[in-house]
Tab-separated table of C-alpha atoms and ligand atoms in Angstrom:
chain	number	residue	atom	x	y	z
A	1	MET	CA	-111.009	-114.701	-19.382
A	2	VAL	CA	-112.402	-116.071	-16.247
A	3	LYS	CA	-111.307	-120.211	-16.113
A	4	ARG	CA	-111.411	-121.644	-12.713
A	5	GLY	CA	-109.993	-124.905	-11.160
A	6	VAL	CA	-108.950	-126.419	-7.602
A	7	GLY	CA	-106.221	-124.606	-7.922
A	8	SER	CA	-107.664	-121.219	-8.139
A	9	VAL	CA	-108.639	-121.629	-4.612
A	10	ILE	CA	-105.087	-120.678	-3.515
A	11	ARG	CA	-104.744	-117.917	-6.167
A	12	SER	CA	-107.728	-116.472	-4.763
A	13	SER	CA	-106.511	-116.005	-1.195
A	14	VAL	CA	-103.738	-114.149	-2.730
A	15	ILE	CA	-105.809	-112.019	-4.154
A	16	LEU	CA	-107.803	-111.518	-1.058
A	17	VAL	CA	-104.686	-110.615	0.812
A	18	ALA	CA	-103.499	-108.433	-2.056
A	19	LEU	CA	-106.383	-106.651	-1.989
A	20	ALA	CA	-106.200	-105.651	1.689
A	21	THR	CA	-102.713	-104.500	1.020
A	22	PHE	CA	-103.199	-102.084	-1.628
A	23	GLY	CA	-106.619	-101.485	-1.703
A	24	ALA	CA	-109.758	-101.467	-4.563
A	25	PRO	CA	-108.466	-103.697	-8.187
A	26	THR	CA	-107.932	-101.298	-10.980
A	27	ALA	CA	-111.483	-101.289	-13.468
A	28	GLU	CA	-109.525	-103.577	-15.754
A	29	ALA	CA	-108.920	-106.336	-13.490
A	30	GLN	CA	-112.887	-105.985	-12.368
A	31	LEU	CA	-113.791	-106.675	-15.609
A	32	ASN	CA	-111.980	-109.960	-16.097
A	33	ARG	CA	-113.139	-111.463	-12.355
A	34	SER	CA	-115.966	-112.041	-10.705
A	35	ASN	CA	-115.065	-111.227	-6.796
A	36	CYS	CA	-118.319	-113.429	-5.937
A	37	ALA	CA	-116.465	-116.039	-7.728
A	38	ASP	CA	-112.918	-115.468	-6.074
A	39	CYS	CA	-114.411	-115.806	-2.429
A	40	HIS	CA	-116.752	-118.335	-2.923
A	41	PHE	CA	-113.746	-120.407	-4.505
A	42	ALA	CA	-111.718	-119.228	-1.325
A	43	ASN	CA	-114.100	-120.173	0.902
A	44	PRO	CA	-113.844	-124.201	1.799
A	45	TYR	CA	-116.752	-123.631	4.163
A	46	THR	CA	-119.319	-122.868	1.503
A	47	GLU	CA	-118.786	-126.539	0.301
A	48	PRO	CA	-122.263	-127.697	-0.405
A	49	ALA	CA	-122.025	-125.226	-3.417
A	50	GLN	CA	-118.810	-126.316	-4.231
A	51	ALA	CA	-120.007	-128.615	-7.315
A	52	HIS	CA	-122.083	-125.584	-8.599
A	53	LEU	CA	-119.053	-123.733	-8.521
A	54	GLU	CA	-117.075	-126.231	-10.762
A	55	GLU	CA	-119.897	-126.300	-13.238
A	56	TRP	CA	-120.311	-122.586	-13.155
A	57	SER	CA	-116.635	-122.412	-14.309
A	58	ARG	CA	-116.663	-124.939	-16.881
A	59	SER	CA	-120.046	-123.765	-18.191
A	60	PRO	CA	-120.690	-121.326	-21.013
A	61	HIS	CA	-121.501	-118.948	-18.480
A	62	GLY	CA	-117.958	-118.953	-16.562
A	63	ARG	CA	-116.240	-119.095	-20.092
A	64	ASN	CA	-117.935	-115.835	-21.046
A	65	ILE	CA	-117.794	-113.855	-17.818
A	66	VAL	CA	-121.621	-114.236	-17.259
A	67	GLY	CA	-120.855	-113.616	-13.330
A	68	CYS	CA	-122.759	-115.008	-10.347
A	69	GLU	CA	-124.309	-111.649	-9.929
A	70	GLN	CA	-126.183	-111.723	-13.229
A	71	CYS	CA	-128.416	-114.735	-11.786
A	72	HIS	CA	-128.378	-113.962	-7.978
A	73	GLY	CA	-127.772	-110.565	-7.855
A	74	GLY	CA	-125.866	-108.792	-5.121
A	75	ASN	CA	-122.994	-106.374	-5.526
A	76	PRO	CA	-119.826	-108.012	-7.173
A	77	ASP	CA	-117.686	-104.940	-6.703
A	78	THR	CA	-116.873	-105.714	-2.826
A	79	PHE	CA	-115.397	-108.096	-0.948
A	80	GLU	CA	-117.509	-106.956	2.049
A	81	SER	CA	-119.839	-110.002	2.609
A	82	LEU	CA	-122.644	-107.834	3.872
A	83	GLN	CA	-122.426	-105.572	0.759
A	84	ALA	CA	-122.186	-108.010	-1.610
A	85	HIS	CA	-125.215	-110.074	-0.280
A	86	ARG	CA	-127.120	-107.165	0.380
A	87	ASP	CA	-130.292	-108.517	-2.147
A	88	VAL	CA	-128.939	-112.242	-2.364
A	89	LEU	CA	-131.843	-114.349	-1.336
A	90	GLY	CA	-131.704	-118.333	-0.911
A	91	SER	CA	-133.370	-119.890	-4.048
A	92	LEU	CA	-136.158	-121.343	-1.903
A	93	ASN	CA	-137.514	-117.891	-1.153
A	94	PRO	CA	-140.021	-117.373	-3.449
A	95	SER	CA	-138.645	-113.579	-4.251
A	96	SER	CA	-135.174	-114.734	-5.082
A	97	ALA	CA	-134.097	-114.190	-8.608
A	98	VAL	CA	-133.150	-117.755	-8.491
A	99	HIS	CA	-136.635	-119.341	-7.302
A	100	ARG	CA	-138.218	-121.821	-9.881
A	101	THR	CA	-140.371	-119.055	-10.451
A	102	GLN	CA	-138.402	-116.470	-10.881
A	103	LEU	CA	-135.678	-118.004	-13.281
A	104	PRO	CA	-137.460	-117.743	-16.819
A	105	SER	CA	-137.310	-113.811	-16.291
A	106	THR	CA	-134.014	-114.209	-14.850
A	107	CYS	CA	-132.492	-115.918	-17.720
A	108	GLY	CA	-134.749	-114.557	-20.094
A	109	ALA	CA	-133.036	-111.177	-19.598
A	110	CYS	CA	-130.116	-112.466	-21.708
A	111	HIS	CA	-131.857	-115.336	-23.457
A	112	ILE	CA	-134.877	-113.353	-25.143
A	113	GLY	CA	-136.043	-116.115	-28.231
A	114	PRO	CA	-136.294	-119.153	-25.143
A	115	TYR	CA	-137.938	-116.702	-22.774
A	116	VAL	CA	-140.791	-115.630	-25.045
A	117	ALA	CA	-141.446	-119.136	-26.548
A	118	PHE	CA	-141.240	-120.401	-23.155
A	119	GLN	CA	-143.999	-117.578	-22.326
A	120	SER	CA	-146.563	-118.795	-24.334
A	121	SER	CA	-146.363	-122.583	-22.882
A	122	GLN	CA	-148.735	-124.396	-20.832
A	123	HIS	CA	-145.486	-124.717	-18.545
A	124	PHE	CA	-144.945	-121.404	-17.920
A	125	GLN	CA	-148.439	-120.313	-17.277
A	126	LEU	CA	-148.724	-123.232	-14.414
A	127	LEU	CA	-145.295	-122.359	-13.201
A	128	GLY	CA	-146.518	-118.925	-12.362
A	129	GLU	CA	-149.785	-120.279	-10.600
A	130	GLY	CA	-146.970	-122.142	-8.148
A	131	ASP	CA	-147.406	-125.568	-9.851
A	132	GLN	CA	-144.819	-127.416	-8.676
A	133	ARG	CA	-144.812	-130.505	-11.355
A	134	VAL	CA	-143.835	-128.595	-14.370
A	135	PRO	CA	-140.504	-127.808	-15.478
A	136	THR	CA	-138.711	-124.509	-15.146
A	137	CYS	CA	-135.455	-123.754	-17.018
A	138	SER	CA	-132.962	-125.415	-14.664
A	139	THR	CA	-134.726	-128.596	-15.158
A	140	CYS	CA	-133.556	-129.428	-18.658
A	141	HIS	CA	-130.190	-127.187	-18.776
A	142	GLY	CA	-129.067	-127.670	-14.832
A	143	SER	CA	-128.750	-124.617	-12.385
A	144	VAL	CA	-125.714	-122.838	-14.170
A	145	GLY	CA	-127.444	-123.324	-17.543
A	146	ALA	CA	-124.424	-125.636	-18.486
A	147	HIS	CA	-126.104	-128.830	-20.258
A	148	LEU	CA	-127.745	-128.871	-23.549
A	149	LEU	CA	-130.016	-132.081	-23.819
A	150	SER	CA	-129.233	-134.685	-26.483
A	151	PRO	CA	-132.479	-135.722	-28.233
A	152	VAL	CA	-132.650	-138.994	-26.106
A	153	GLY	CA	-131.908	-136.999	-22.854
A	154	LEU	CA	-134.869	-134.394	-24.028
A	155	GLU	CA	-137.130	-137.707	-24.640
A	156	ARG	CA	-136.278	-139.050	-21.327
A	157	GLN	CA	-136.846	-135.437	-19.588
A	158	CYS	CA	-140.391	-135.082	-20.968
A	159	ALA	CA	-140.978	-138.730	-20.318
A	160	SER	CA	-139.852	-138.372	-17.036
A	161	CYS	CA	-143.460	-136.406	-16.684
A	162	HIS	CA	-145.541	-137.223	-19.708
A	163	GLY	CA	-144.601	-140.882	-19.527
A	164	PRO	CA	-147.315	-143.608	-18.174
A	165	ASN	CA	-145.968	-143.240	-14.815
A	166	GLY	CA	-145.438	-139.573	-14.839
A	167	VAL	CA	-147.271	-136.636	-13.323
A	168	ALA	CA	-149.015	-136.190	-16.528
A	169	PRO	CA	-149.251	-139.158	-18.842
A	170	ARG	CA	-149.081	-137.757	-22.623
A	171	PRO	CA	-148.257	-140.479	-24.760
A	172	GLY	CA	-146.306	-139.550	-27.662
A	173	ARG	CA	-144.738	-135.928	-26.417
A	174	ALA	CA	-141.890	-137.620	-25.481
A	175	ALA	CA	-141.205	-139.179	-28.330
A	176	GLY	CA	-142.063	-136.144	-30.750
A	177	ALA	CA	-139.172	-133.997	-29.145
A	178	ARG	CA	-136.891	-136.684	-29.465
A	179	LEU	CA	-137.476	-136.650	-33.178
A	180	LEU	CA	-137.635	-132.628	-33.730
A	181	LEU	CA	-134.118	-132.277	-31.816
A	182	GLU	CA	-132.800	-135.291	-33.851
A	183	GLY	CA	-134.120	-133.049	-36.940
A	184	VAL	CA	-132.071	-129.981	-35.777
A	185	ALA	CA	-129.290	-131.985	-35.120
A	186	GLU	CA	-129.432	-133.240	-38.737
A	187	VAL	CA	-129.612	-129.732	-40.418
A	188	ARG	CA	-126.611	-128.683	-38.276
A	189	ASP	CA	-124.552	-131.528	-39.142
A	190	SER	CA	-125.376	-130.893	-43.137
A	191	LEU	CA	-124.486	-126.767	-42.141
A	192	GLU	CA	-121.281	-127.801	-40.718
A	193	ALA	CA	-120.245	-130.204	-43.619
A	194	ALA	CA	-121.431	-126.966	-46.217
A	195	GLU	CA	-119.125	-124.645	-44.007
A	196	SER	CA	-116.103	-127.021	-43.871
A	197	LEU	CA	-116.414	-126.742	-47.894
A	198	ILE	CA	-116.826	-123.052	-48.208
A	199	ASP	CA	-113.629	-122.628	-45.724
A	200	ARG	CA	-112.184	-124.525	-48.799
A	201	ILE	CA	-112.940	-122.088	-51.509
A	202	ARG	CA	-110.256	-120.192	-52.631
A	203	ASP	CA	-111.923	-116.807	-54.489
A	204	PRO	CA	-112.326	-114.773	-51.419
A	205	VAL	CA	-115.418	-113.138	-53.299
A	206	ARG	CA	-117.411	-116.904	-53.443
A	207	ARG	CA	-116.322	-117.688	-50.332
A	208	ALA	CA	-117.870	-114.816	-48.923
A	209	GLU	CA	-121.178	-115.442	-50.897
A	210	LEU	CA	-121.625	-118.545	-49.560
A	211	GLU	CA	-120.674	-117.981	-46.152
A	212	ALA	CA	-123.403	-115.368	-46.108
A	213	ALA	CA	-125.765	-118.129	-47.748
A	214	ALA	CA	-124.816	-120.449	-44.652
A	215	GLN	CA	-125.536	-118.034	-42.432
A	216	GLN	CA	-128.856	-117.335	-43.652
A	217	ALA	CA	-129.306	-121.091	-43.292
A	218	GLU	CA	-128.575	-120.893	-39.731
A	219	VAL	CA	-131.338	-118.414	-39.241
A	220	PRO	CA	-134.042	-120.659	-38.762
A	221	VAL	CA	-131.984	-123.354	-37.141
A	222	ILE	CA	-131.462	-120.885	-34.099
A	223	GLN	CA	-135.199	-119.775	-34.366
A	224	ALA	CA	-136.348	-123.151	-34.209
A	225	ARG	CA	-134.470	-124.191	-30.553
A	226	GLN	CA	-135.539	-121.152	-29.459
A	227	ALA	CA	-139.579	-122.122	-30.866
A	228	GLY	CA	-138.889	-125.346	-29.233
A	229	HIS	CA	-139.518	-123.718	-25.777
A	230	ARG	CA	-143.455	-123.498	-26.513
A	231	PHE	CA	-143.051	-127.401	-26.330
A	232	VAL	CA	-145.643	-127.243	-29.006
A	233	PHE	CA	-143.681	-128.362	-32.005
A	234	ASP	CA	-145.766	-126.642	-34.660
A	235	GLN	CA	-143.272	-123.652	-35.122
A	236	LEU	CA	-140.058	-125.256	-34.659
A	237	GLU	CA	-141.278	-128.046	-37.475
A	238	GLU	CA	-142.051	-124.922	-39.764
A	239	ARG	CA	-138.502	-123.036	-38.998
A	240	LEU	CA	-136.764	-126.492	-39.470
A	241	ALA	CA	-138.102	-126.911	-42.930
A	242	THR	CA	-136.742	-123.665	-44.162
A	243	ALA	CA	-133.596	-124.415	-42.614
A	244	ARG	CA	-133.511	-127.742	-44.457
A	245	ALA	CA	-134.632	-126.197	-47.709
A	246	ARG	CA	-131.908	-123.506	-47.329
A	247	THR	CA	-129.286	-125.914	-46.509
A	248	ALA	CA	-130.134	-128.485	-49.298
A	249	GLU	CA	-129.878	-125.177	-51.977
A	250	LEU	CA	-126.436	-124.237	-50.175
A	251	LEU	CA	-125.338	-127.694	-50.653
A	252	ALA	CA	-125.975	-128.191	-54.029
A	253	GLN	CA	-124.698	-124.648	-55.152
A	254	LEU	CA	-121.097	-125.985	-53.668
A	255	VAL	CA	-121.460	-129.140	-55.405
A	256	ASN	CA	-122.579	-127.345	-59.094
A	257	PRO	CA	-121.196	-124.104	-58.726
A	258	SER	CA	-123.401	-122.260	-61.106
A	259	PRO	CA	-121.427	-119.453	-63.288
B	301	LIG	C1	-116.009	-112.115	1.190
B	301	LIG	C2	-116.299	-113.571	0.803
B	301	LIG	C3	-117.535	-113.404	-0.313
B	301	LIG	C4	-118.279	-112.726	-1.139
B	301	LIG	C5	-117.357	-111.393	-1.780
B	301	LIG	C6	-119.213	-113.096	-1.651
B	301	LIG	N1	-119.979	-114.345	-1.003
B	301	LIG	FE1	-121.895	-115.071	-1.214
B	301	LIG	N2	-121.198	-116.585	0.689
B	301	LIG	C7	-119.724	-116.318	0.903
B	301	LIG	C8	-120.025	-117.539	2.009
B	301	LIG	C9	-118.873	-117.340	3.367
B	301	LIG	C10	-121.305	-117.749	2.069
B	301	LIG	C11	-122.033	-118.817	3.352
B	301	LIG	C12	-121.862	-118.283	4.775
B	301	LIG	C13	-123.010	-117.324	4.677
B	301	LIG	O1	-124.658	-118.051	4.542
B	301	LIG	O2	-122.908	-116.267	5.217
B	301	LIG	C14	-121.864	-117.144	0.975
B	301	LIG	C15	-123.142	-117.611	0.662
B	301	LIG	C16	-124.056	-117.000	-0.402
B	301	LIG	C17	-125.217	-117.826	-1.383
B	301	LIG	C18	-126.036	-118.506	-0.651
B	301	LIG	C19	-126.973	-117.929	0.355
B	301	LIG	C20	-128.427	-118.354	0.591
B	301	LIG	O3	-128.839	-118.321	1.654
B	301	LIG	O4	-128.378	-120.049	1.244
B	301	LIG	C21	-124.868	-117.340	-2.229
B	301	LIG	C22	-126.454	-117.194	-3.385
B	301	LIG	C23	-124.124	-116.134	-2.585
B	301	LIG	N3	-123.180	-116.531	-1.486
B	301	LIG	C24	-124.061	-115.791	-4.029
B	301	LIG	C25	-122.964	-114.798	-3.591
B	301	LIG	C26	-122.447	-113.516	-4.702
B	301	LIG	C27	-123.662	-113.709	-6.127
B	301	LIG	C28	-121.853	-112.632	-4.448
B	301	LIG	C29	-121.411	-111.182	-5.504
B	301	LIG	C30	-122.358	-110.510	-5.419
B	301	LIG	C31	-121.247	-113.309	-3.162
B	301	LIG	N4	-121.883	-114.741	-3.092
B	301	LIG	C32	-120.229	-112.586	-2.963
B	301	LIG	C33	-118.763	-115.411	0.962
B	301	LIG	C34	-119.036	-114.492	0.057
B	302	LIG	C1	-127.184	-119.127	-14.900
B	302	LIG	C2	-127.320	-118.661	-13.638
B	302	LIG	C3	-126.561	-118.752	-12.393
B	302	LIG	C4	-124.957	-118.691	-11.992
B	302	LIG	C5	-124.442	-117.921	-12.920
B	302	LIG	C6	-124.252	-118.812	-10.650
B	302	LIG	N1	-125.843	-119.681	-9.998
B	302	LIG	FE1	-125.552	-120.320	-8.317
B	302	LIG	N2	-127.635	-120.853	-8.323
B	302	LIG	C7	-128.696	-120.766	-9.391
B	302	LIG	C8	-129.582	-121.143	-9.191
B	302	LIG	C9	-130.624	-121.540	-10.378
B	302	LIG	C10	-129.446	-121.696	-7.856
B	302	LIG	C11	-130.724	-122.603	-7.380
B	302	LIG	C12	-130.346	-123.941	-6.678
B	302	LIG	C13	-130.355	-124.995	-7.954
B	302	LIG	O1	-131.308	-125.251	-8.715
B	302	LIG	O2	-129.522	-126.179	-7.907
B	302	LIG	C14	-128.101	-121.812	-7.430
B	302	LIG	C15	-127.888	-122.138	-6.208
B	302	LIG	C16	-126.823	-121.561	-5.513
B	302	LIG	C17	-126.166	-121.544	-4.183
B	302	LIG	C18	-126.961	-122.437	-3.152
B	302	LIG	C19	-127.797	-121.767	-2.077
B	302	LIG	C20	-129.427	-121.563	-2.719
B	302	LIG	O3	-129.425	-120.511	-2.790
B	302	LIG	O4	-129.928	-122.344	-3.030
B	302	LIG	C21	-125.273	-121.095	-3.677
B	302	LIG	C22	-124.130	-120.792	-2.858
B	302	LIG	C23	-124.699	-120.379	-5.335
B	302	LIG	N3	-125.780	-120.713	-6.430
B	302	LIG	C24	-123.447	-119.623	-5.615
B	302	LIG	C25	-123.208	-119.138	-7.088
B	302	LIG	C26	-121.890	-118.516	-7.159
B	302	LIG	C27	-120.850	-118.191	-5.869
B	302	LIG	C28	-121.809	-118.347	-8.539
B	302	LIG	C29	-120.468	-117.923	-9.334
B	302	LIG	C30	-119.721	-118.473	-9.268
B	302	LIG	C31	-123.186	-118.844	-8.922
B	302	LIG	N4	-123.755	-119.363	-7.712
B	302	LIG	C32	-123.553	-118.698	-10.119
B	302	LIG	C33	-127.802	-120.082	-10.694
B	302	LIG	C34	-127.017	-119.810	-11.319
B	303	LIG	C1	-126.420	-112.105	-18.130
B	303	LIG	C2	-126.663	-112.441	-19.232
B	303	LIG	C3	-126.927	-114.260	-18.955
B	303	LIG	C4	-127.953	-114.807	-18.452
B	303	LIG	C5	-128.827	-113.749	-17.022
B	303	LIG	C6	-128.104	-116.100	-18.448
B	303	LIG	N1	-127.138	-116.324	-19.775
B	303	LIG	FE1	-127.246	-118.232	-20.541
B	303	LIG	N2	-125.844	-117.496	-21.617
B	303	LIG	C7	-125.198	-116.267	-21.572
B	303	LIG	C8	-124.270	-116.230	-22.501
B	303	LIG	C9	-123.354	-114.848	-22.982
B	303	LIG	C10	-123.733	-117.048	-22.965
B	303	LIG	C11	-122.904	-117.632	-23.711
B	303	LIG	C12	-122.727	-117.555	-25.359
B	303	LIG	C13	-123.881	-118.276	-26.024
B	303	LIG	O1	-123.735	-119.206	-26.000
B	303	LIG	O2	-124.992	-117.649	-26.504
B	303	LIG	C14	-124.708	-118.399	-22.727
B	303	LIG	C15	-124.934	-119.555	-22.679
B	303	LIG	C16	-125.946	-120.428	-22.171
B	303	LIG	C17	-126.470	-121.389	-22.912
B	303	LIG	C18	-125.808	-122.543	-23.977
B	303	LIG	C19	-126.150	-122.008	-25.192
B	303	LIG	C20	-125.325	-122.934	-26.530
B	303	LIG	O3	-125.762	-122.671	-27.356
B	303	LIG	O4	-124.392	-123.530	-26.187
B	303	LIG	C21	-127.821	-122.292	-21.994
B	303	LIG	C22	-128.439	-123.209	-22.288
B	303	LIG	C23	-127.833	-121.005	-21.135
B	303	LIG	N3	-126.872	-119.764	-21.979
B	303	LIG	C24	-129.020	-121.036	-20.610
B	303	LIG	C25	-129.147	-119.999	-19.419
B	303	LIG	C26	-130.013	-120.565	-18.143
B	303	LIG	C27	-130.993	-121.509	-17.973
B	303	LIG	C28	-130.179	-119.179	-17.270
B	303	LIG	C29	-130.638	-118.775	-15.958
B	303	LIG	C30	-130.673	-120.147	-15.040
B	303	LIG	C31	-129.104	-118.161	-18.115
B	303	LIG	N4	-128.622	-118.896	-19.398
B	303	LIG	C32	-128.825	-117.286	-17.814
B	303	LIG	C33	-125.770	-115.098	-20.934
B	303	LIG	C34	-126.878	-115.126	-19.895
B	304	LIG	C1	-138.149	-129.098	-21.418
B	304	LIG	C2	-136.764	-128.980	-21.400
B	304	LIG	C3	-136.613	-127.611	-21.459
B	304	LIG	C4	-136.932	-126.218	-20.583
B	304	LIG	C5	-137.781	-126.264	-19.773
B	304	LIG	C6	-136.004	-125.047	-20.970
B	304	LIG	N1	-135.100	-125.804	-22.231
B	304	LIG	FE1	-133.633	-124.260	-23.265
B	304	LIG	N2	-133.461	-125.878	-24.385
B	304	LIG	C7	-134.187	-127.333	-24.453
B	304	LIG	C8	-133.712	-127.859	-25.874
B	304	LIG	C9	-133.865	-129.288	-26.138
B	304	LIG	C10	-132.759	-127.075	-26.241
B	304	LIG	C11	-131.910	-127.342	-27.806
B	304	LIG	C12	-130.816	-127.989	-27.403
B	304	LIG	C13	-130.313	-128.350	-29.131
B	304	LIG	O1	-130.340	-127.489	-29.775
B	304	LIG	O2	-129.016	-129.164	-28.860
B	304	LIG	C14	-132.774	-125.717	-25.648
B	304	LIG	C15	-131.827	-124.867	-26.066
B	304	LIG	C16	-131.757	-123.312	-25.525
B	304	LIG	C17	-130.810	-122.709	-25.589
B	304	LIG	C18	-129.704	-122.714	-26.373
B	304	LIG	C19	-130.597	-121.754	-27.754
B	304	LIG	C20	-130.568	-120.562	-27.656
B	304	LIG	O3	-131.591	-120.235	-28.367
B	304	LIG	O4	-129.743	-119.888	-27.801
B	304	LIG	C21	-131.063	-121.873	-24.380
B	304	LIG	C22	-130.441	-120.435	-24.473
B	304	LIG	C23	-132.323	-122.130	-23.811
B	304	LIG	N3	-132.483	-123.007	-24.103
B	304	LIG	C24	-132.668	-121.333	-22.340
B	304	LIG	C25	-133.734	-121.536	-21.717
B	304	LIG	C26	-134.518	-120.948	-21.186
B	304	LIG	C27	-133.802	-119.406	-20.530
B	304	LIG	C28	-135.552	-121.440	-20.141
B	304	LIG	C29	-136.336	-120.840	-19.387
B	304	LIG	C30	-136.913	-119.664	-19.910
B	304	LIG	C31	-135.664	-122.950	-20.801
B	304	LIG	N4	-134.567	-122.836	-22.065
B	304	LIG	C32	-136.239	-123.582	-20.840
B	304	LIG	C33	-135.020	-127.259	-23.487
B	304	LIG	C34	-135.567	-126.707	-22.756
B	305	LIG	C1	-141.276	-131.598	-14.734
B	305	LIG	C2	-141.949	-132.106	-15.425
B	305	LIG	C3	-142.404	-131.725	-16.690
B	305	LIG	C4	-141.262	-131.915	-17.845
B	305	LIG	C5	-140.015	-132.356	-17.700
B	305	LIG	C6	-142.784	-131.640	-18.995
B	305	LIG	N1	-143.139	-131.185	-18.725
B	305	LIG	FE1	-144.812	-130.757	-20.119
B	305	LIG	N2	-146.496	-130.987	-18.556
B	305	LIG	C7	-146.126	-131.180	-17.341
B	305	LIG	C8	-147.447	-131.002	-16.352
B	305	LIG	C9	-147.346	-130.965	-15.051
B	305	LIG	C10	-148.242	-130.237	-17.332
B	305	LIG	C11	-149.904	-130.031	-17.267
B	305	LIG	C12	-150.403	-130.813	-17.715
B	305	LIG	C13	-152.171	-131.098	-16.596
B	305	LIG	O1	-152.072	-131.164	-15.765
B	305	LIG	O2	-152.849	-130.807	-17.581
B	305	LIG	C14	-147.686	-130.192	-18.756
B	305	LIG	C15	-148.076	-129.905	-19.901
B	305	LIG	C16	-147.422	-129.898	-21.223
B	305	LIG	C17	-148.209	-129.333	-22.717
B	305	LIG	C18	-149.281	-128.886	-22.520
B	305	LIG	C19	-150.832	-129.988	-22.397
B	305	LIG	C20	-150.437	-131.019	-23.597
B	305	LIG	O3	-150.594	-131.842	-23.694
B	305	LIG	O4	-151.310	-130.452	-24.599
B	305	LIG	C21	-147.359	-130.056	-23.588
B	305	LIG	C22	-147.799	-129.651	-24.777
B	305	LIG	C23	-146.329	-130.502	-22.625
B	305	LIG	N3	-146.342	-130.086	-21.426
B	305	LIG	C24	-145.120	-130.895	-23.679
B	305	LIG	C25	-143.904	-130.977	-23.150
B	305	LIG	C26	-142.737	-131.628	-23.618
B	305	LIG	C27	-142.409	-131.883	-24.874
B	305	LIG	C28	-141.764	-131.973	-22.743
B	305	LIG	C29	-140.515	-132.158	-23.320
B	305	LIG	C30	-139.470	-131.199	-24.011
B	305	LIG	C31	-142.292	-131.658	-21.837
B	305	LIG	N4	-143.381	-131.367	-21.780
B	305	LIG	C32	-141.535	-131.757	-20.252
B	305	LIG	C33	-144.873	-131.320	-16.866
B	305	LIG	C34	-143.822	-131.447	-17.448
């Protein structure tokens, strides 16, 4: 588990000294660590990106051992700076894996659902043409993918460009996005309620059946969130309707158990 705080600066320096003395870490130690992160946490002169490091360590990526190299490239198996940074390019370089135009494919390597939907949006098309006005993955999720927007947050994000004073005024787009994300949250809440009822069922066979039904109801919720990345919400609405129907059916079964 890679979890870091301010204290890791000291721990990382210790690792550096130990490495110099004892040679390469074992394969197991490497699995659980990112050399990139260790060195960056240990070097206060990379200060400008300190907030980025902290954000990474708290993000789902830091917590799930998605290391720096997964977005930036480079060689995570060495503490030798030149080797480590071999193909690491600054984010302003158009060939960099973290340049705004490259992010969809960099992030999309792991997040295929959102990537596929995003590719059929006008945002994606314009991004590829070098249009500076359109959003990329980090616009809504932050540079380390640490944020998920709330419905109101999303409305604000759309409105920052599609509001009356934005670069592409489109009245209705922002409010529509909020309403749909509220729909996603509402179905998720009902599903959570159903899941906590299911947890209390004693009969293991019946519990397993209902757990499977809950999973079936969750699939279209995941698909809806991914389909939202087209930013035209017809598919999202359709998936959400399916999720709603399955969840309602599940709740009905929980309230009136059939024999
Ligand atoms: C031995 C310590 C060390 C290791 C290991 C290391 N870095 Fe760095 N990195 C630095 C320092 C120091 C800087 C800033 C000074 C400089 O530009 O050399 C830096 C700069 C960077 C930059 C900014 C580049 C730019 O052009 O602005 C990125 C991105 C980066 N590192 C990513 C990584 C990744 C990804 C890895 C692992 C594959 C990694 N680093 C491994 C010490 C390290
Ligand atoms: C999920 C993808 C992702 C991960 C993981 C990630 N970064 Fe970044 N990083 C970015 C993006 C995107 C930028 C571009 C600047 C921005 O949008 O703020 C960036 C910018 C930077 C910069 C500033 C220089 C530049 O090129 O703009 C440094 C230094 C850096 N990252 C180092 C790291 C280190 C060290 C780690 C691991 C602790 C890490 N990053 C993990 C995506 C990531
Ligand atoms: C090497 C694979 C990989 C890359 C590259 C990657 N991610 Fe992730 N991402 C993960 C994993 C693993 C998780 C945590 C498990 C999960 O929630 O699916 C995650 C979680 C997330 C989450 C939270 C999902 C949730 O439901 O809470 C978001 C948002 C996200 N990533 C966005 C991004 C963005 C934006 C980028 C590019 C800047 C990116 N990811 C790059 C693997 C990756
Ligand atoms: C205009 C804003 C916006 C942009 C741009 C955007 N997203 Fe999202 N993303 C969202 C919203 C809204 C959600 C749903 C959040 C929720 O359900 O709470 C989401 C959810 C996600 C999730 C979690 C759901 C899942 O399917 O696992 C991931 C991962 C993700 N986005 C990745 C990406 C990637 C990769 C890109 C770039 C190709 C991207 N996003 C671009 C707004 C955006
Ligand atoms: C960073 C700015 C930015 C953000 C944020 C943004 N857009 Fe866009 N969007 C644009 C631009 C620029 C265009 C191209 C418009 C044009 O010039 O015709 C566009 C085009 C579109 C289009 C295609 C044209 C149309 O109206 O049919 C849709 C749909 C759209 N955006 C929906 C959204 C939604 C929904 C959100 C929020 C989830 C959002 N956008 C967030 C900048 C943005």
